[in-house]
Coordinates of C-alpha atoms in Angstrom, one line a residue:
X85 CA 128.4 83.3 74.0
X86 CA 127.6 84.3 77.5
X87 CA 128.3 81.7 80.0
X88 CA 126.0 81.4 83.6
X89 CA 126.6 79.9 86.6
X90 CA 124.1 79.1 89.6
X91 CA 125.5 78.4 92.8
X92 CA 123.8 75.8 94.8
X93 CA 124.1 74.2 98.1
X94 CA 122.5 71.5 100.4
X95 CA 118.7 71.9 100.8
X96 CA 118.5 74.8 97.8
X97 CA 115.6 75.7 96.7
X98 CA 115.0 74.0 93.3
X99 CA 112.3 76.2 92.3
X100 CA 115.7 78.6 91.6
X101 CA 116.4 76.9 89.1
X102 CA 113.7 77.0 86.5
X103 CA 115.1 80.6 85.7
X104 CA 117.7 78.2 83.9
X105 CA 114.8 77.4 81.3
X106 CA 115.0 80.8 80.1
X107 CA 118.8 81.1 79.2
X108 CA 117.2 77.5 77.4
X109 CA 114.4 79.0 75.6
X110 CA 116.5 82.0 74.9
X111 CA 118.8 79.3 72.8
X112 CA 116.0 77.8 71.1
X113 CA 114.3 80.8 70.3
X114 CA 117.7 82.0 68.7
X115 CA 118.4 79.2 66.9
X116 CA 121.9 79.3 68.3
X117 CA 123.7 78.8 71.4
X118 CA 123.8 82.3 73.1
X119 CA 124.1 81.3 76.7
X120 CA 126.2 78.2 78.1
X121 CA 124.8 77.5 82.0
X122 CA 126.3 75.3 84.3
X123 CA 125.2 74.5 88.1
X124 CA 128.2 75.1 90.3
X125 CA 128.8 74.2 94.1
X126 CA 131.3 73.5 97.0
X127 CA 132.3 70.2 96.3
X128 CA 130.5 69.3 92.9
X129 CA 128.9 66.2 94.7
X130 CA 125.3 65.8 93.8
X131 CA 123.1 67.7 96.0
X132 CA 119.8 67.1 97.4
X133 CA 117.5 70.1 97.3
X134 CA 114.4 70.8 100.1
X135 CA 112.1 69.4 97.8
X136 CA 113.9 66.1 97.6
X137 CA 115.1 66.9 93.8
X138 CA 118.5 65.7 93.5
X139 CA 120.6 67.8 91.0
X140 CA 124.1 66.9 89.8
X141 CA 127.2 69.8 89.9
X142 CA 130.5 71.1 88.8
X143 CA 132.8 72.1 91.5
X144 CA 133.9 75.6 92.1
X145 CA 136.9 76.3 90.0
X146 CA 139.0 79.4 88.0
X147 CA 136.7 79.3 85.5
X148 CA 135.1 82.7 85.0
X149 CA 131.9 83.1 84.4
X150 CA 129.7 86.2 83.0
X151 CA 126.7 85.8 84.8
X152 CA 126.5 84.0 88.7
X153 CA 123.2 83.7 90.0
X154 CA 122.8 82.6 93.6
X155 CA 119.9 80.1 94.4
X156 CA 118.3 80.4 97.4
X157 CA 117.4 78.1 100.5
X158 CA 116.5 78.5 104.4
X159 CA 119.5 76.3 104.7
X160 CA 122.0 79.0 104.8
X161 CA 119.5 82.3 105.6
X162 CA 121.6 81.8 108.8
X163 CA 125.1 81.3 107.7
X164 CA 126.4 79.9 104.0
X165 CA 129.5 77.9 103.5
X166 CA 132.6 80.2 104.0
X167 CA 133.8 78.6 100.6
X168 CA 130.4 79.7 98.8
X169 CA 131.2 83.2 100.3
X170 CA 134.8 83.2 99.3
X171 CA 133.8 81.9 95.5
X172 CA 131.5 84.5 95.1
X173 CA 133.6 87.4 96.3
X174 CA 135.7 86.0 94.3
X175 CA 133.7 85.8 91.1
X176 CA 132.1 89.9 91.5
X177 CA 135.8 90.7 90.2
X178 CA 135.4 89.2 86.6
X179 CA 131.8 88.8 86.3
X180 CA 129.6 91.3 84.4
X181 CA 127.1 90.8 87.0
X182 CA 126.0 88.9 89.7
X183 CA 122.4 87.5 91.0
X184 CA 120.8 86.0 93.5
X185 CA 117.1 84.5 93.6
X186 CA 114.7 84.2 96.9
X187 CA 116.3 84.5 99.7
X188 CA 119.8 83.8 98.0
X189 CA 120.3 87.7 98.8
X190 CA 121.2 86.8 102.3
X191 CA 124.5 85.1 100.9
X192 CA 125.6 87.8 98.7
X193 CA 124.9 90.0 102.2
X194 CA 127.0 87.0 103.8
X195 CA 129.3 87.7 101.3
X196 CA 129.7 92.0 102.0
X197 CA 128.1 92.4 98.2
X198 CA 125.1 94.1 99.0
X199 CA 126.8 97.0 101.7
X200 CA 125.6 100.2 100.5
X201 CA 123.2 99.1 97.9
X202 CA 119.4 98.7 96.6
X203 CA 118.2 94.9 96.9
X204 CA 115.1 92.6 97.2
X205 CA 114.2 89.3 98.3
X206 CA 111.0 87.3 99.1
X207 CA 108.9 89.8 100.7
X208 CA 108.4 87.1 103.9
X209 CA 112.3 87.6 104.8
X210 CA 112.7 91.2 103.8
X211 CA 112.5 92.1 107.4
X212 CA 115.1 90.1 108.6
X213 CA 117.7 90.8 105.7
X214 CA 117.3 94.9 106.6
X215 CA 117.4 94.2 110.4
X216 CA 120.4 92.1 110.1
X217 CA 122.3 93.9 107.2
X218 CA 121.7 97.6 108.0
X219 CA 123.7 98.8 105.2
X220 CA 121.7 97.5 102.6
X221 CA 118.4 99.4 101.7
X222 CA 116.1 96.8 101.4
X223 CA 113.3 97.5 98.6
X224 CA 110.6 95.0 100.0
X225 CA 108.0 95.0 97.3
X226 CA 109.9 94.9 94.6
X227 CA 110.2 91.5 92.0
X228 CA 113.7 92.5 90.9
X229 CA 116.4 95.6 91.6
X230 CA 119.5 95.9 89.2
X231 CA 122.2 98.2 91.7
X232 CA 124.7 98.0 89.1
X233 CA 126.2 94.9 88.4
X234 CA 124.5 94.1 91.1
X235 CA 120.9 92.0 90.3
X236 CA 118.7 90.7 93.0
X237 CA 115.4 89.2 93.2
X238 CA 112.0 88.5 95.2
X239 CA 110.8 84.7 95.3
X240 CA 111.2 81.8 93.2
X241 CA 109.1 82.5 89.9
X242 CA 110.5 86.2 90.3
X243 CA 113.6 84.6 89.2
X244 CA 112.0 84.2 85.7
X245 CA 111.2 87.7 85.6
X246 CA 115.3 88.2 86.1
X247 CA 116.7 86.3 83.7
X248 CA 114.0 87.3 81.4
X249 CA 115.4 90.9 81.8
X250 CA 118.8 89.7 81.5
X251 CA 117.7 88.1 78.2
X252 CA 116.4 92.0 77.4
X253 CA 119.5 93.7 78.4
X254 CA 122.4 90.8 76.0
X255 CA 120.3 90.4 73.2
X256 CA 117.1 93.0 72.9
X257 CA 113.6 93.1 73.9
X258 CA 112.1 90.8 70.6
X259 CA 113.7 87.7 72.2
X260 CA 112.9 88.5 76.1
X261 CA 109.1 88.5 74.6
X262 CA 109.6 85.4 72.6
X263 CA 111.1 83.8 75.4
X264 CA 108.0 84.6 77.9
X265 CA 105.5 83.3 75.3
X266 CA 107.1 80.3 75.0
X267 CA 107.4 79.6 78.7
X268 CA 103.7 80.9 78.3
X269 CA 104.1 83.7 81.0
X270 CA 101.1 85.9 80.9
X271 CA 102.9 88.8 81.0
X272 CA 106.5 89.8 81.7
X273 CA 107.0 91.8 85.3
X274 CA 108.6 94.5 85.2
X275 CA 111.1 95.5 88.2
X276 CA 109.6 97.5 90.2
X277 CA 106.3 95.8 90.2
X278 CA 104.9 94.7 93.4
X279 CA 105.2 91.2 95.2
X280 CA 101.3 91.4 95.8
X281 CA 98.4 90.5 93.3
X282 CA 95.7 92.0 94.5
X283 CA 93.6 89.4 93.3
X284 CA 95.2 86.8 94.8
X285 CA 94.7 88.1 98.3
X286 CA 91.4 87.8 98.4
X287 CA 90.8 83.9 97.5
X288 CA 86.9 84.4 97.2
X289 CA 85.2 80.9 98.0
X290 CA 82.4 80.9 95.3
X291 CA 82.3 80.8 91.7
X292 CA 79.6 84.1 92.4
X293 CA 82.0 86.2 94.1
X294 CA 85.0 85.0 91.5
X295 CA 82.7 86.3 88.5
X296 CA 82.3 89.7 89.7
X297 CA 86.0 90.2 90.6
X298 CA 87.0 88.8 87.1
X299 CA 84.3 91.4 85.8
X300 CA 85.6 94.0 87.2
X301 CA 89.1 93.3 86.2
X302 CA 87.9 93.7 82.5
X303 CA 85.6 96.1 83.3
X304 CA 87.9 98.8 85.4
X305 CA 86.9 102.0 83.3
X306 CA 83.8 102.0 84.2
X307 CA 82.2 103.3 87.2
X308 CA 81.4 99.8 88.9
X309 CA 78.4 100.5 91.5
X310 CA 77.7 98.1 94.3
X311 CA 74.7 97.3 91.9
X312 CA 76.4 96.9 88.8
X313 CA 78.4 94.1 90.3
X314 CA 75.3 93.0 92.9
X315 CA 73.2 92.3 88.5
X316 CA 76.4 90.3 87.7
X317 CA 76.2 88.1 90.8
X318 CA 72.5 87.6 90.6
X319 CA 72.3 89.2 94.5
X320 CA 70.6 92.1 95.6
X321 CA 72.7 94.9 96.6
X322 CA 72.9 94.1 100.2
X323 CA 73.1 90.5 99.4
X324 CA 76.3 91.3 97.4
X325 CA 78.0 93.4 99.7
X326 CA 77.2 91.3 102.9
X327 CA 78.4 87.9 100.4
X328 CA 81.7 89.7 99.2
X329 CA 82.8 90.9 102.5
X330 CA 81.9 87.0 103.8
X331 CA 84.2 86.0 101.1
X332 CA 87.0 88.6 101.1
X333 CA 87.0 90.3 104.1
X334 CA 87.0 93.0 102.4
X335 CA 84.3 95.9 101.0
X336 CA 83.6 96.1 97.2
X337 CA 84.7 99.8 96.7
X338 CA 88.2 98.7 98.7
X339 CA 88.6 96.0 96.3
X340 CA 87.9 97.9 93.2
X341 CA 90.6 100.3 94.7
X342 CA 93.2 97.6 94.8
X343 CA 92.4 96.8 91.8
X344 CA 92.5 100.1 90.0
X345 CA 95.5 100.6 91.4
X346 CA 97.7 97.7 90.7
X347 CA 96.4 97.4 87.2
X348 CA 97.6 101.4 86.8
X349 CA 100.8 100.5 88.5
X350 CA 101.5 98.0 85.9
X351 CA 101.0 100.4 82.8
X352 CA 103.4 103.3 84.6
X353 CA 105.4 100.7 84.4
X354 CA 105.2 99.2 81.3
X355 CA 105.9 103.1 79.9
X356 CA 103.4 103.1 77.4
X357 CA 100.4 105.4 78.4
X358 CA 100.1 109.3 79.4
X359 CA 98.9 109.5 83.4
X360 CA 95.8 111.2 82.1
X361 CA 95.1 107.7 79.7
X362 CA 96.1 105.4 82.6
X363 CA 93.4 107.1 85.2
X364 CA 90.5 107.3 82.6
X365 CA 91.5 103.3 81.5
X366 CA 91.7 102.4 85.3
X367 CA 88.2 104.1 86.0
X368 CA 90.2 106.8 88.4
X369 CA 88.8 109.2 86.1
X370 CA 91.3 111.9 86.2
X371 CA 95.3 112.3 87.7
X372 CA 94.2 114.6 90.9
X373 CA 91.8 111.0 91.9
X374 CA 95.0 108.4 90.9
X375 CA 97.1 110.7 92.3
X376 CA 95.4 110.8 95.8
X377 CA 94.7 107.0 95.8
X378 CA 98.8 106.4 94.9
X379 CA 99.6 108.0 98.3
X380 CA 97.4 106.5 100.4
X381 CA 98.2 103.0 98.9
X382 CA 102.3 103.3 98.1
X383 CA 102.9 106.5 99.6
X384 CA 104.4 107.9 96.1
X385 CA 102.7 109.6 93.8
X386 CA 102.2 108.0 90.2
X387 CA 105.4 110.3 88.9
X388 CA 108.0 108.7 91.4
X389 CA 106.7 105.4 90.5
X390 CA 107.3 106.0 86.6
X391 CA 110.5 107.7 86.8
X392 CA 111.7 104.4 89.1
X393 CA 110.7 102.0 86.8
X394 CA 112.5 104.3 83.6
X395 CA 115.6 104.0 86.1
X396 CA 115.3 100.2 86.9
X397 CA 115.4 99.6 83.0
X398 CA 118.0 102.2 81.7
X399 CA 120.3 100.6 84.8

């Protein structure tokens, strides 16, 4: 049995903690008890997180534990409890690994864990963790890095996406899947899969402008003209264009881009496709096009990107 600890504090996040439900479901899905969790702190008082949840906890103790996942919280983005530091400095010399979620990665930096390594967190405080912790290299649009035994994360539902791979790496990738379906996840992130949804950026106002862009989603191997998508909105061509950009604040052929190109940044992931099947399925139409859009956009080409994502899950 693998045992897990997340360390809390006064005015945690709670949303940390729903990547306890998957060590849960992982259990259920099992039929046996694979992973024991417990929710450590300072004092083992009952804490109050900075959503007003109130969460009950065991003190810090000699207990060893396999796993430690750090929550995160602006309470201690500043400076955490020199006991929290000392427990998990403590704790890297016995456990198999150790996490953090959100902005939790500012403790283990607190703590001298992340000196000289690759590490995330929520892409809103990446700035300040790699201005005030120059050691670290700070992998901004990133959901999860694994540095070793080392595991760190982007923001709170990225936390799922961790112990989902953690799930992966103890018992196979049959139960990770299993898992996911049952939290009814549309699809598991990979790694090195980026903080941004391209989709999500653009918050178009009208149920017109929403149909074309979910369109085009299922429709990104074709060539998707200004007029094809002006026939699905019911507009004239220049009414289209003149709507979307109202909308989006951005042209159609920038958003197809974004969307070609997260979409194919997902399947170089995921490992499954040749670069030549990923640009025809993405409507790029050959590798020299994806190529040439991948550098603009991520400033790698589609190779790099692959061969990181192969590393994130061989490590």
């Amino acid at each position: 049995m693998i045992t897990v600890a997340f360390v809390v504090f006064e005015g945690f996040q709670s949303m940390a903690l729903a990547a306890m439900s998957v060590f849960e479901y992982a259990n259920f899905s099992a039929a046996e008890t694979l992973y024991d969790v417990r929710v450590l702190s300072e004092g083992g008082h009952t804490l109050r997180a900075s959503g007003g949840l109130s969460v009950g906890t065991e003190a810090f103790d000699e207990r060893v534990f396999d796993t430690v996942i750090v929550a995160g919280g602006d309470s201690i983005l500043e400076q955490a409890p020199d006991t929290v530091l000392d427990y998990l400095r403590a704790s890297t010399r016995t456990a198999r690994r150790t996490a953090s979620i959100c902005s939790g990665a500012f403790v283990m930096a607190q703590a001298g864990l992340l000196d000289g390594r690759r590490a995330t967190t929520h892409w809103a405080y990446a700035r300040q963790l790699q201005e005030r912790f120059a050691s670290i290299k700070v992998e901004a649009d990133r959901i999860y890095v694994i540095d070793g035994p080392i595991w760190t994360s982007a923001g709170m539902t990225a936390g799922i996406d961790l112990a989902l791979a953690m799930v992966e790496k103890d018992h196979g990738a049959e139960l990770a899947r299993s898992v996911a379906q049952k939290l009814v996840m549309y699809h598991r992130r990979a790694g090195g899969q980026s903080q941004h949804s391209a989709l999500l950026a653009l918050e178009p106002k009208s149920d017109r402008i929403q149909t074309v862009l979910g369109y085009a989603r299922e429709h990104l191997a074709q060539a998707l003209s200004v007029e094809q998508l002006a026939q699905v909105a019911s507009l004239s061509p220049r009414q289209f264009s003149r709507a979307f950009r109202a909308e989006t604040g951005q042209s159609p052929a920038r958003t197809i881009e974004n969307l070609r190109l997260e979409t194919a940044r997902q399947m170089l992931e995921r490992g499954r496709l040749t670069l030549d099947q990923i640009a025809l399925e993405t409507g790029f139409g050959d590798r020299r096009r994806m190529r040439e859009a991948f550098l603009r956009a991520f400033g790698q080409p589609p190779q790099v990107i692959r061969r990181n994502a192969r590393h994130e899950a061989s490590a």
